Amino acid sequence: MKKRVLILCGLLLCAYQASSQTYEVKSPNGRIQIKVNNSNKISWSASLNGNLIIENAEAGMDFSSKTNFGLNPKVKKQTVKSVSQNIHAVVPIKESEIKDEYTELSITYQGNYKLNFRAYNDGVAYQFVDEAKEKRNVISEKVSLSFPNGSRSLFPQEESMYSHNERLYLDKSLNEIASKDFCSLPVLFTTPKAKVLFTETALHDYPGLFLKGNGNTTLNAIFPKYVLEAVDKDGKSDRVQTITKEADYIAKTSGNRAFPWRVFIISDDDRTLVSSNLSYQLAAPNALKNTDWIKPGKVAWDWYNDNNIYGVDFKAGLNTETYKYFIDFAAANKVEYVILDEGWTKSTTNILDFNPAMDVKELIRYGKEKGVGIILWVLWKPLDQNLLHILETYKSWGAKGIKIDYMQRNDQYMVNSYEQIARECAKLELLVDFHGAFKPAGLHRMYPNVLNYEGVRGNENNKWSTDITPEHTVTIPFIRMAAGPMDFTPGSMINKQPKNFAISFNNPMTMGTRAHQVAMYVVYEAPLQMMCESPSTYYKEQETVDFITQIPTVWDKTVVLHGSVGNYIVVARKKGDKWFIGGMTDADARELSIDLSFLGEGNFSMEVFSDGINAEAFAQDYKKEIVEVNKNTEVTAKMASGGGWSAIITKK
């Protein structure tokens, strides 16, 4: 009898939904709910614990011909399914095995398209799928997001869509974001009941999304137009272009395809913004059969420190002797790679030949002899003009990868260029680091040889600005890093408190303590992780180097212990049988308790790198100690202003 009642209730519910064209779906734990309404348009909302977080959002797409998605939508059918599976990460940025669990509502519409909504325990996402097979142009996409009154944003405001997407996060009420103001992704919203991190993934053959204000609590998507012509700025630039002709559409499409996922991490706990894998989970799966050759690791990097080698008997600079010194340092400290940054090529446009003072083939040979791989920096524009030949040439020399710079766009052509570079490099077994880039948008899962992206205001900005404050460095893990790997380039050994900081292009320094920089190696996710300081300085700070080089760049498991956007963060990560903890704070000194219950049974040795007693005055002061702990030990991470705390835990 009970079973019949349940079936009848289900039939009544289906009849109600068919009449009202309103559908609901909940996350596996029931905390997050999506409601989709179909009337003269498609609108949706998301709630957390019954509190409306995203309201009256709209989704649609306009095309040059045939059916426009979301215009007077007519539902043909809808299905709901629950999925629980594991994703094996080829390059484990947070963890090697990812629990992929969600409830999916799939709505098929007349006009050969459907809309998939997924509800996860840590957020929601949606994606349009075109099931027609017709060539046409995408005129625009409707992504309209409305938030409750009183909502704010940490807004990475842009001046132009032609941008490196390296922004500060402006704290603004949504009512302050005018119609002329727009931002790149990811972007964070704070509602009265939860935070929402908005980004996109599975971005293929389509332009990247920007979000503009309206002077109220609603924001709308805008996109770069399809580029018809781009020329060198002033007819002579090697890296900056002027877009002279644009189409009246944003993309060309041949139909029968899925469009990018619109991703919303939703939580009332800031730690979720760091622990979430949604961008990776929703990305296209690995396309490579053989991935054994992909080796993450650390990189000794030259450009930040301006090749400032000292205490040697040769003139430092862009020459073979200097880079052999870099290679010797990397080999002595088990650093996997050295980058040859700007200056190794004969010119910035002639990238098939090298600077006469640098024997690049000899450096690659020497590096191989020492067990150190060489990665070559290139400008995107000349690379794009002769991609295959240039890549094949670098491979024939023995290079291990490339670092591509100055893309500065994310229109459809540029998005396709990223994928072409990743694909062709994979064929040649070359690693990829996208610098001067837009945020990660899933390509690194499809092509795991893509190990890193910039798209962040990182340490290099210390060479010309005062922007990289401790507040900034404890903001980006919650926003930019939610999209994927982050080439912030940590590792400075010249550390100052803000009152002692000075801008120096040739001898840069960082704000915050030494322990703050060291903690970045645990907190910041970057499978290809830079060591930005001069090897000569590192040799003088060998104790710090010895600690840093023990820290992996990929992880089996991640646990976020503490987190408050722009204030502090403490992350524990496991690799093999060791645990690593990294903590960072803003300008406020803090003491945070560290719960070691994740250790399990047994006794452990904990090597700690923390702020020294005088770090408030002399930021390079640190303390290193080894203590015995177990899962019940009470540990406190004491951090100075702009400080940090790190630990390496080994079972005894």
XYZ file of C-alpha atoms in Angstrom:
652
model
C 0.000 0.000 0.000
C 2.809 2.416 0.862
C 4.519 1.711 -2.457
C 1.372 2.618 -4.408
C 1.045 5.924 -2.541
C 4.647 6.830 -3.374
C 4.113 6.050 -7.060
C 0.912 8.128 -7.140
C 2.678 11.071 -5.505
C 5.452 10.769 -8.075
C 2.904 10.816 -10.925
C 1.179 13.887 -9.498
C 4.534 15.654 -9.196
C 5.431 14.820 -12.817
C 2.037 16.119 -13.972
C 2.565 19.354 -12.037
C 6.038 19.811 -13.507
C 4.863 19.107 -17.059
C 2.194 21.768 -16.650
C 4.313 24.431 -15.000
C 7.540 23.575 -16.853
C 9.399 23.935 -13.569
C 11.934 21.333 -12.493
C 14.003 20.883 -9.370
C 17.096 18.907 -8.539
C 19.131 18.607 -5.342
C 22.751 17.846 -4.551
C 23.539 14.361 -3.190
C 23.651 15.698 0.387
C 20.451 17.701 -0.143
C 21.952 21.060 0.886
C 22.005 22.653 -2.565
C 18.904 22.906 -4.732
C 18.498 24.074 -8.344
C 15.133 25.179 -9.666
C 14.692 25.633 -13.443
C 11.701 27.473 -14.901
C 10.669 27.415 -18.565
C 8.205 30.081 -19.685
C 9.081 32.546 -22.465
C 12.717 32.087 -21.395
C 14.887 29.744 -19.338
C 15.540 30.978 -15.822
C 16.989 29.233 -12.822
C 17.893 29.718 -9.183
C 20.127 28.023 -6.628
C 19.614 27.682 -2.886
C 21.823 26.521 -0.035
C 20.067 25.115 3.036
C 16.829 26.712 1.832
C 18.389 30.163 1.422
C 18.219 31.671 -2.064
C 21.785 32.353 -3.242
C 21.425 32.885 -7.004
C 18.020 34.151 -8.094
C 16.318 34.836 -11.424
C 19.355 33.799 -13.411
C 18.803 33.471 -17.158
C 20.413 31.211 -19.750
C 20.165 31.303 -23.535
C 22.039 31.543 -26.832
C 21.291 33.542 -29.993
C 22.407 32.292 -33.391
C 22.581 33.671 -36.921
C 20.008 31.124 -38.094
C 17.631 28.403 -36.918
C 16.662 27.937 -33.264
C 17.788 30.327 -30.539
C 18.288 28.504 -27.255
C 16.010 29.685 -24.466
C 13.579 31.719 -26.589
C 10.041 30.476 -25.863
C 11.490 27.075 -24.892
C 9.340 23.995 -25.439
C 10.351 20.999 -23.340
C 10.302 17.624 -25.082
C 11.512 15.592 -22.116
C 13.511 15.784 -18.931
C 15.527 13.193 -17.061
C 17.219 13.110 -13.676
C 20.104 10.828 -12.823
C 22.494 10.411 -9.915
C 26.166 9.770 -10.552
C 28.877 8.634 -8.156
C 32.265 7.779 -9.614
C 35.976 8.389 -9.159
C 38.150 10.418 -11.509
C 41.814 9.500 -11.675
C 43.872 12.673 -12.097
C 46.836 12.098 -14.411
C 48.504 15.159 -12.872
C 47.034 15.322 -9.355
C 46.739 19.015 -8.578
C 44.778 18.495 -5.335
C 44.354 14.742 -5.120
C 45.022 11.672 -7.212
C 41.494 10.232 -6.934
C 38.598 12.688 -7.093
C 35.120 11.756 -5.908
C 32.760 12.883 -8.679
C 29.262 12.828 -7.220
C 26.278 14.796 -8.494
C 22.632 14.798 -9.500
C 21.976 15.828 -13.102
C 18.818 17.303 -14.575
C 18.864 17.107 -18.382
C 16.158 18.990 -20.286
C 15.683 18.353 -23.998
C 13.948 21.120 -25.969
C 12.280 21.369 -29.326
C 14.799 22.760 -31.791
C 17.458 20.069 -31.206
C 19.150 21.328 -28.077
C 19.308 20.458 -24.432
C 20.424 22.019 -21.180
C 22.182 20.014 -18.483
C 22.171 21.162 -14.857
C 24.281 19.442 -12.232
C 23.974 19.819 -8.485
C 27.095 18.929 -6.510
C 27.648 19.078 -2.769
C 29.932 22.089 -3.357
C 28.131 23.901 -6.160
C 26.159 23.836 -9.384
C 26.888 23.992 -13.096
C 25.030 24.123 -16.384
C 25.872 23.526 -20.033
C 24.035 23.887 -23.349
C 24.328 21.079 -25.910
C 23.563 21.665 -29.586
C 22.224 18.466 -31.164
C 21.736 19.918 -34.663
C 24.369 19.558 -37.388
C 24.290 22.973 -38.962
C 26.962 25.589 -39.525
C 26.004 28.938 -38.061
C 27.384 31.762 -35.966
C 26.820 32.389 -32.268
C 25.667 36.008 -32.032
C 25.597 36.114 -28.234
C 25.093 34.049 -25.118
C 22.764 35.059 -22.324
C 24.291 34.532 -18.878
C 22.455 36.770 -16.450
C 23.088 36.346 -12.723
C 21.121 37.992 -9.934
C 22.083 37.910 -6.281
C 20.223 38.894 -3.094
C 20.279 42.487 -1.871
C 23.358 43.290 0.165
C 25.637 41.062 -1.938
C 29.225 42.088 -2.635
C 32.002 40.957 -4.947
C 35.766 40.672 -4.988
C 35.799 41.927 -8.550
C 38.839 41.367 -10.858
C 38.010 44.435 -12.906
C 39.427 44.709 -16.426
C 39.998 47.777 -18.593
C 39.984 45.779 -21.824
C 39.285 42.268 -23.049
C 42.800 42.430 -24.516
C 44.438 41.535 -21.225
C 46.778 39.198 -19.345
C 43.950 38.818 -16.784
C 46.317 39.654 -13.914
C 44.024 41.602 -11.650
C 43.582 42.832 -8.118
C 40.277 41.911 -6.466
C 38.241 45.052 -5.790
C 35.844 44.803 -2.865
C 32.599 46.254 -4.233
C 28.925 46.215 -3.457
C 27.147 44.873 -6.544
C 25.295 48.190 -6.751
C 28.697 49.874 -7.205
C 29.544 47.821 -10.303
C 28.460 50.119 -13.105
C 27.496 49.111 -16.641
C 30.945 50.176 -17.870
C 32.660 47.870 -15.347
C 33.474 44.286 -16.298
C 35.722 41.533 -15.003
C 37.486 38.384 -16.072
C 36.896 35.037 -14.403
C 36.948 33.587 -11.827
C 35.035 36.100 -9.713
C 33.771 35.777 -6.127
C 30.422 36.955 -4.770
C 29.466 37.205 -1.112
C 25.735 36.980 -0.418
C 24.211 37.320 3.053
C 24.149 33.517 3.444
C 27.008 32.100 1.327
C 29.814 32.771 -1.103
C 29.641 31.990 -4.831
C 32.717 31.490 -7.008
C 31.826 31.797 -10.707
C 34.044 30.442 -13.464
C 33.854 28.328 -16.613
C 35.384 25.067 -17.771
C 35.381 22.733 -20.784
C 36.169 25.864 -22.810
C 36.793 24.649 -26.356
C 36.310 26.328 -29.736
C 34.486 29.214 -28.055
C 35.438 32.585 -26.538
C 36.057 33.142 -22.842
C 33.403 34.829 -20.731
C 33.617 38.232 -19.009
C 31.004 39.568 -16.594
C 29.705 43.149 -16.552
C 27.739 45.099 -13.993
C 24.470 47.012 -14.241
C 24.579 49.203 -11.153
C 22.356 46.692 -9.364
C 22.493 43.096 -8.134
C 22.337 41.623 -11.651
C 25.398 40.985 -13.817
C 25.519 39.843 -17.432
C 28.024 37.990 -19.579
C 29.899 39.658 -22.401
C 32.293 38.009 -24.847
C 35.088 39.086 -27.187
C 33.910 39.201 -30.787
C 35.287 36.848 -33.408
C 38.536 38.413 -34.610
C 38.744 38.985 -38.361
C 42.030 40.899 -38.377
C 44.757 41.635 -35.827
C 47.914 43.526 -36.755
C 51.139 44.429 -34.985
C 50.756 47.472 -32.779
C 52.337 50.409 -34.651
C 53.402 47.863 -37.270
C 56.448 46.748 -35.275
C 55.509 45.044 -32.026
C 56.722 41.506 -31.428
C 53.961 40.752 -28.918
C 51.195 43.360 -28.820
C 48.494 43.397 -31.474
C 45.747 45.802 -32.441
C 42.472 44.120 -33.322
C 41.383 46.074 -36.416
C 38.388 44.024 -37.577
C 35.812 42.102 -35.583
C 32.749 40.181 -36.690
C 29.245 40.844 -35.384
C 29.260 37.397 -33.775
C 31.317 35.753 -31.027
C 31.909 32.298 -32.515
C 31.507 30.067 -35.524
C 30.025 26.651 -34.870
C 29.169 23.539 -36.866
C 26.612 22.260 -34.398
C 26.438 18.863 -32.700
C 28.584 20.040 -29.806
C 28.601 20.912 -26.129
C 29.312 24.471 -25.023
C 31.334 25.420 -21.913
C 30.140 24.602 -18.439
C 29.118 27.607 -16.337
C 30.421 26.719 -12.882
C 29.317 28.035 -9.479
C 31.055 26.877 -6.304
C 28.582 27.626 -3.505
C 29.396 27.376 0.192
C 29.017 29.013 3.586
C 32.550 27.793 4.406
C 35.422 29.623 2.686
C 37.523 26.472 2.809
C 35.314 24.913 0.116
C 36.584 27.462 -2.418
C 40.060 25.930 -2.008
C 39.097 22.261 -1.736
C 36.610 22.203 -4.632
C 37.544 20.304 -7.793
C 34.492 21.357 -9.818
C 36.444 23.033 -12.611
C 38.462 19.839 -13.107
C 35.526 17.448 -12.674
C 33.505 19.178 -15.394
C 36.401 19.434 -17.860
C 36.798 17.095 -20.841
C 38.586 13.869 -19.864
C 42.194 13.041 -20.684
C 42.757 12.723 -24.441
C 46.262 11.215 -24.257
C 46.995 7.492 -24.339
C 50.534 7.751 -22.993
C 51.183 10.126 -20.108
C 54.159 8.433 -18.453
C 56.516 11.077 -19.857
C 54.714 13.955 -18.104
C 56.900 14.899 -15.147
C 55.796 17.754 -12.865
C 58.447 19.439 -10.780
C 60.183 22.611 -9.700
C 61.902 25.088 -11.991
C 64.883 27.361 -11.395
C 63.708 30.593 -13.044
C 65.893 33.380 -14.357
C 63.757 36.367 -15.376
C 62.522 37.417 -11.927
C 66.036 37.694 -10.488
C 67.401 39.323 -13.672
C 70.189 36.744 -13.935
C 71.831 38.287 -10.875
C 74.532 35.699 -10.336
C 77.367 36.787 -8.062
C 80.470 35.405 -6.365
C 81.589 33.859 -9.659
C 84.512 34.468 -11.996
C 82.440 35.201 -15.115
C 80.217 38.081 -16.190
C 76.630 37.119 -15.392
C 73.931 37.653 -17.984
C 72.399 36.070 -21.048
C 75.265 33.700 -21.709
C 76.149 30.030 -21.536
C 78.156 30.326 -18.304
C 75.250 31.861 -16.391
C 72.821 29.149 -17.418
C 75.270 26.361 -16.637
C 75.381 27.910 -13.160
C 71.556 27.676 -13.023
C 71.755 24.056 -14.147
C 74.422 23.245 -11.545
C 72.221 24.761 -8.843
C 69.190 22.774 -10.021
C 71.190 19.535 -10.137
C 72.684 20.072 -6.681
C 69.217 20.629 -5.193
C 67.235 18.055 -7.190
C 65.258 20.794 -8.994
C 63.853 19.167 -12.100
C 63.953 22.026 -14.631
C 65.564 25.312 -15.653
C 63.730 27.856 -17.806
C 65.515 29.912 -20.418
C 63.299 32.992 -20.368
C 63.311 36.071 -22.603
C 66.686 36.704 -24.217
C 67.759 33.208 -25.240
C 66.527 33.604 -28.837
C 68.414 35.501 -31.529
C 65.555 38.022 -31.390
C 62.052 37.867 -29.978
C 60.686 37.171 -33.462
C 63.487 34.908 -34.687
C 62.815 32.087 -32.265
C 64.359 29.310 -34.373
C 67.877 30.510 -33.605
C 69.545 31.470 -30.369
C 71.435 34.375 -28.888
C 75.083 34.063 -30.063
C 76.210 34.320 -26.429
C 74.106 31.294 -25.480
C 74.766 27.819 -26.843
C 71.298 26.423 -26.210
C 72.044 22.979 -27.628
C 75.041 22.734 -25.307
C 72.913 23.861 -22.345
C 70.313 21.199 -23.122
C 73.069 18.573 -23.414
C 74.659 19.773 -20.176
C 71.304 19.745 -18.423
C 70.610 16.186 -19.574
C 74.002 15.123 -18.238
C 73.102 16.687 -14.874
C 69.527 15.335 -14.815
C 67.946 18.765 -15.400
C 65.424 19.457 -18.170
C 65.348 22.727 -20.118
C 62.118 24.645 -20.816
C 62.165 27.354 -23.491
C 60.241 30.650 -23.289
C 58.609 31.860 -26.513
C 56.309 34.647 -27.611
C 52.927 33.461 -28.827
C 52.766 35.587 -31.965
C 55.857 34.241 -33.781
C 55.101 30.739 -32.471
C 51.587 30.873 -33.915
C 52.968 31.813 -37.325
C 55.102 28.669 -37.615
C 53.934 26.380 -34.849
C 54.765 22.873 -36.005
C 58.234 23.636 -37.351
C 59.219 25.567 -34.220
C 57.996 22.845 -31.864
C 59.705 20.125 -33.882
C 62.929 22.136 -33.817
C 62.830 22.555 -30.028
C 62.106 18.853 -29.630
C 65.064 17.967 -31.882
C 67.320 20.034 -29.604
C 66.099 18.033 -26.602
C 63.964 20.666 -24.843
C 61.463 19.329 -22.305
C 58.785 21.971 -22.761
C 57.800 25.516 -23.621
C 56.562 28.545 -21.737
C 54.328 30.630 -24.043
C 53.852 34.324 -23.293
C 51.784 37.333 -24.359
C 48.596 35.745 -25.654
C 46.499 38.481 -23.979
C 43.241 37.407 -25.661
C 40.565 34.780 -25.198
C 38.474 35.115 -28.344
C 37.594 31.922 -30.241
C 40.802 31.909 -32.298
C 42.974 32.248 -29.206
C 41.102 29.553 -27.275
C 41.618 27.240 -30.252
C 45.302 28.211 -30.380
C 45.774 27.102 -26.751
C 44.302 23.724 -27.598
C 46.364 23.358 -30.777
C 49.550 24.157 -28.844
C 48.636 21.644 -26.115
C 47.809 18.943 -28.685
C 50.906 19.405 -30.842
C 53.169 19.604 -27.794
C 51.652 16.375 -26.488
C 52.486 14.624 -29.762
C 56.104 15.691 -29.293
C 56.108 14.979 -25.537
C 56.636 18.622 -24.601
C 55.336 20.239 -21.403
C 53.398 23.518 -21.570
C 53.259 26.550 -19.283
C 50.842 29.253 -20.474
C 52.094 32.667 -19.338
C 50.386 35.960 -20.238
C 47.287 33.782 -20.231
C 43.619 33.703 -19.303
C 42.579 31.528 -16.363
C 42.605 27.706 -16.570
C 39.382 26.448 -18.124
C 39.737 22.672 -18.210
C 42.365 22.181 -20.934
C 44.876 20.809 -18.424
C 42.640 17.794 -17.746
C 42.197 17.010 -21.452
C 45.904 17.595 -22.140
C 47.746 16.916 -18.862
C 51.029 18.052 -20.424
C 49.636 21.550 -19.757
C 51.060 21.945 -16.263
C 50.540 25.601 -15.434
C 48.907 28.916 -16.304
C 49.601 32.437 -15.167
C 46.508 34.666 -15.334
C 47.312 35.904 -11.828
C 48.952 38.991 -10.389
C 52.006 37.184 -9.107
C 55.430 37.720 -7.634
C 56.893 39.308 -10.773
C 54.785 42.392 -10.043
C 57.120 43.141 -7.135
C 59.588 44.351 -9.768
C 57.398 47.367 -10.584
C 54.555 47.706 -8.057
C 53.443 47.460 -4.436
C 50.436 45.282 -5.321
C 51.587 41.937 -3.970
C 50.590 42.412 -0.347
C 49.997 39.628 2.185
C 46.269 40.346 1.818
C 46.517 39.684 -1.927
C 48.494 36.490 -1.444
C 45.835 35.090 0.920
C 43.028 36.119 -1.440
C 44.127 34.385 -4.644
C 43.954 30.786 -3.275
C 40.202 31.256 -2.783
C 39.477 32.866 -6.177
C 42.020 32.444 -8.964
C 43.243 29.034 -7.773
C 39.688 27.657 -7.811
C 39.970 27.601 -11.615
C 43.180 25.548 -11.703
C 46.999 25.682 -11.512
C 48.488 29.091 -10.710
C 51.923 30.254 -11.852
C 52.471 32.787 -9.066
C 56.257 32.070 -9.016
C 57.089 31.980 -5.272
C 60.430 31.537 -3.558
C 61.833 35.012 -2.910
C 64.568 35.125 -0.278
C 64.587 38.940 -0.026
C 61.626 39.491 2.264
C 60.425 42.756 3.793
C 57.623 44.012 5.932
C 55.591 46.651 4.000
C 57.292 49.613 5.714
C 60.678 48.366 4.465
C 59.563 47.330 0.987
C 60.960 49.119 -2.080
C 60.339 48.594 -5.773
C 63.380 47.330 -7.651
C 63.160 45.813 -11.121
C 66.647 44.303 -11.040
C 66.761 43.258 -7.370
C 63.128 42.560 -6.433
C 61.870 41.816 -2.954
C 58.577 40.557 -1.556
C 56.203 41.779 1.145
C 55.687 39.394 4.023
C 58.021 37.055 5.828
C 60.358 34.318 4.638
C 57.981 31.759 6.145
C 55.137 33.327 4.130
C 57.018 32.623 0.867
C 57.923 29.083 1.937
C 54.303 28.246 2.804
C 53.280 29.100 -0.764
C 54.893 25.859 -1.915
C 52.208 23.931 -0.035
C 49.311 26.367 -0.389
C 49.666 27.297 -4.089
C 48.811 24.618 -6.645
C 51.294 24.507 -9.525
C 52.539 21.187 -10.949
C 55.311 23.181 -12.619
C 56.356 25.339 -9.667
C 58.936 28.119 -9.961
C 61.822 28.992 -7.666
C 62.146 32.665 -8.503
C 65.260 33.711 -6.580
C 68.854 33.924 -7.853
C 70.773 30.663 -7.334
C 73.572 32.711 -5.741
C 71.130 33.905 -3.083
C 69.667 30.433 -2.667
C 73.154 29.055 -1.960
C 73.390 31.549 0.922
C 69.986 30.378 2.184
C 70.583 26.652 1.834
C 68.559 25.738 4.917
C 65.467 27.334 3.362
C 66.182 25.694 0.005
C 66.534 22.306 1.662
C 63.068 22.698 3.160
C 61.442 23.934 -0.069
C 62.890 21.197 -2.250
C 61.314 18.515 -0.054
C 57.849 19.826 -0.952
C 56.171 18.089 -3.938
C 54.280 19.913 -6.688
C 51.477 17.341 -7.036
C 49.402 15.701 -4.321
C 47.510 12.557 -3.355
C 45.150 14.272 -0.921
C 44.251 17.781 0.252
C 42.599 18.910 3.498
C 41.886 22.613 4.045
C 42.219 23.176 7.795
C 41.514 26.914 8.017
C 40.371 29.478 5.488
C 39.033 33.004 5.377
C 39.201 34.914 2.091
C 41.821 37.669 2.263
C 42.676 36.862 5.876
C 44.344 33.482 6.344
C 44.651 29.956 5.039
C 46.081 26.650 6.299
C 46.227 23.622 3.985
C 47.424 20.067 4.645
C 48.427 17.936 1.667
C 49.603 14.343 1.425
C 52.101 12.846 -1.008
C 53.045 9.219 -0.567
C 53.486 8.583 3.144
C 54.267 12.208 4.074
C 52.038 15.136 5.013
C 52.841 18.773 4.291
C 51.154 21.772 5.911
C 51.270 25.380 4.735
C 49.762 28.380 6.506
C 49.693 32.070 5.516
C 48.212 35.201 7.066
C 47.530 38.761 5.969
C 48.873 41.838 7.800
C 47.405 40.544 11.065
C 49.565 38.304 13.226
C 47.658 35.125 14.105
C 47.750 31.928 16.100
C 45.790 29.071 14.519
C 45.358 25.609 15.995
C 46.376 22.727 13.755
C 44.233 19.592 14.021
C 46.481 16.610 13.242
C 43.749 13.969 13.401
C 44.234 13.296 9.684
C 47.574 11.621 10.517
C 46.049 8.398 11.740
C 47.755 6.030 14.153
C 51.438 6.125 15.074
C 54.152 8.617 15.939
C 55.530 11.184 13.547
C 58.447 13.568 13.163
C 57.368 17.104 12.220
C 59.899 19.498 10.665
C 58.585 23.041 11.147
C 59.525 26.234 9.291
C 57.975 29.239 11.036
C 58.367 32.965 11.596
C 61.243 33.908 13.842
C 60.673 35.951 16.972
C 61.850 39.105 15.170
C 59.989 38.552 11.893
C 57.689 41.522 12.602
C 60.729 43.782 12.221
C 63.045 41.686 10.040
C 60.890 39.632 7.694
C 63.651 37.179 6.789
C 63.828 35.917 10.370
C 62.634 32.338 10.661
C 62.798 29.412 13.043
C 63.310 25.790 12.069
C 62.732 22.929 14.488
C 61.854 19.246 14.594
C 59.243 17.956 17.045
C 57.509 14.635 17.651
C 53.734 14.539 17.126
C 50.801 12.195 16.777
C 47.165 12.635 15.784
C 46.297 13.977 19.253
C 49.132 16.492 19.592
C 48.036 20.081 20.092
C 49.913 22.259 17.605
C 49.612 26.012 17.140
C 50.779 27.812 14.012
C 52.005 31.168 15.239
C 52.359 33.638 12.384
C 53.729 37.182 12.413
C 52.222 40.020 10.387
C 52.398 38.876 6.761
C 53.709 35.612 8.106
C 53.617 31.920 7.431
C 54.017 28.470 8.925
C 54.957 25.176 7.251
C 55.540 21.611 8.330
C 56.745 18.353 6.813
C 55.443 15.336 8.708
C 57.054 11.902 8.394
C 55.965 8.709 10.111
C 58.601 7.299 12.459
